[in-house]
Amino acid sequence: MLIRFTYADGTQRIVDVDHQLPARDWFAGNRFNVPVPSHPEQLVAVDTVIEEPHSRMTIRSPRLMAQDHVEQDNFGRSLVYALVLGLLILPVFYDLLFFRILRQSFIIWHLVTVGSMAAYTLLHSGLIYVVIPNLGLGARWWGMVSSFVFSVSSGIFLVRGLIERRCMTRRMFVTMNIAAIIPLALLVVSFVGVDQLRIVSNQLQLLGFIPSALMVLAVLLIALAKGSRGAIWAMLGLGGLVIVGAMRLLEGLDLYFLPFPVGDMIFAAMVGLSVFTTFGVGDRFLSLRRDRDFARDQAIRLRQVANTDGLTGLANRRAFDMMGRLSKGYGLLVVDVDRFKQVNDNHGHQVGDAVLCQLASVLRAALEDRPGARVFRLGGEEFAVIAEVGAREALRDLAEDLRKRVDGSDEMTKNLDLPPVTVSIGGVLGQGQLIHEAFGNADAALYRAKETGRNRTVIFPYDQDQERRREMRFERLGGG
């Protein structure tokens, strides 16, 4: 930029403003200090020639201000810009914490949006020179344009993510993608465009926002009609930015010149967008978390239903098969109701079901004082019990206790008018074998108990003579 100073006597002095002068003598906003050459005569005119401007606004709206006035204004402006920057950076930490809990893309897009707006504020305010003192004017300009475009495009992707899936059709999804890509495409054209397009590149960018804004507005209105909460937050956040953007568009296209600085209003609009979309992200986060927790609870309930016998409320065969192995020191008992078909034939299936339910209650009650013991209904009239017993004799004692509780006891018939039943039990002691192997052995022992008269207990492996002696001893003692 060349500045010509003309004095009352006709003397002219020219100052060549290099790319580093605005970095050395900057003030908050697009302001920098240019020393006025000293001369005894009064300064009567200042002319400026700007080389390769990127916007008509640069040519049309430069202002000459007294240094003392700018210095007074600089402190207040710097504080405001710093406050805006802080308000834009704060949601970054908020997003990082949310993303650790819930990995959703809209949180990333919110992070990119507020990060891009923070970069725009840093560049536009001139605070960038505190961080990068030697940044050239051209680099600063392109940084401002790029960060603003990225904030717009990522903001559109954010709005797309805030709208609930139930309110977002495929056509709406594609529309939002196109709306986000248009500003990015025009930015690329501006970067690689010919020099003749340089002066109108900013206008092209502004015009590119019009179709994107209309597409986003159409999608938001449809989503609102479908009851989207995310669309409400998006509309609140975008409202201020749309108003400021419309005013900036009027100025950029030379349609109307506003008497106040629109460039400063955009920061308030960005803060509003950041705040409302942050609320939207939080609301969406809580909604998704509620949905996730509900789905998890539903899955747990379905898994419980899938592993529960519908008649007795015991764990079913599926849950039994999931046991994997029978640990050492644990015992498996397979319990089967004797002659259950006769109960159904003589009393009906409804009574038979009642017998099974009451048997399940008896087995549960008998195992209440054994932590970790579980009862399963394997199907029909067959049940399984897994409990910690330690040794073979303890397993037999447990089996006999269960058998005697069922054998014609009051627990099975009192106040229920149910027919008396007995059970046969086969058992095996756990040695770390697969549950299916253990079941096969216990089932073989159960078959042996049925063969030898029912209403008895057989533990695998069994000795035939030993079993016969046990049977004789039970008969002498009055056993079943």
PDB file of N, CA, C and O in Angstrom, residues 58 122 131 257 407 469:
ATOM      1  N   THR A  58     -12.329  -3.356   1.131  1.00  0.00           N
ATOM      2  CA  THR A  58     -11.016  -2.814   1.478  1.00  0.00           C
ATOM      3  C   THR A  58     -10.800  -1.467   0.817  1.00  0.00           C
ATOM      4  O   THR A  58     -10.233  -0.532   1.417  1.00  0.00           O
ATOM      5  N   LEU A 122      -9.256 -14.561  16.276  1.00  0.00           N
ATOM      6  CA  LEU A 122      -7.843 -14.289  16.521  1.00  0.00           C
ATOM      7  C   LEU A 122      -7.214 -13.520  15.355  1.00  0.00           C
ATOM      8  O   LEU A 122      -6.438 -12.579  15.555  1.00  0.00           O
ATOM      9  N   VAL A 131       0.805 -13.844  18.842  1.00  0.00           N
ATOM     10  CA  VAL A 131       1.279 -15.212  18.704  1.00  0.00           C
ATOM     11  C   VAL A 131       2.288 -15.337  17.560  1.00  0.00           C
ATOM     12  O   VAL A 131       3.328 -15.976  17.700  1.00  0.00           O
ATOM     13  N   PHE A 257     -24.983   0.493   2.220  1.00  0.00           N
ATOM     14  CA  PHE A 257     -23.878   0.722   3.151  1.00  0.00           C
ATOM     15  C   PHE A 257     -24.451   1.099   4.507  1.00  0.00           C
ATOM     16  O   PHE A 257     -25.169   2.099   4.640  1.00  0.00           O
ATOM     17  N   ASP A 407     -40.778 -85.482  48.463  1.00  0.00           N
ATOM     18  CA  ASP A 407     -41.445 -86.779  48.607  1.00  0.00           C
ATOM     19  C   ASP A 407     -42.663 -86.699  49.525  1.00  0.00           C
ATOM     20  O   ASP A 407     -42.586 -86.918  50.730  1.00  0.00           O
ATOM     21  N   ARG A 469     -26.653-101.863  48.153  1.00  0.00           N
ATOM     22  CA  ARG A 469     -26.573-101.851  49.615  1.00  0.00           C
ATOM     23  C   ARG A 469     -27.233-100.590  50.171  1.00  0.00           C
ATOM     24  O   ARG A 469     -27.907-100.626  51.205  1.00  0.00           O
TER      25      ARG A 469
END
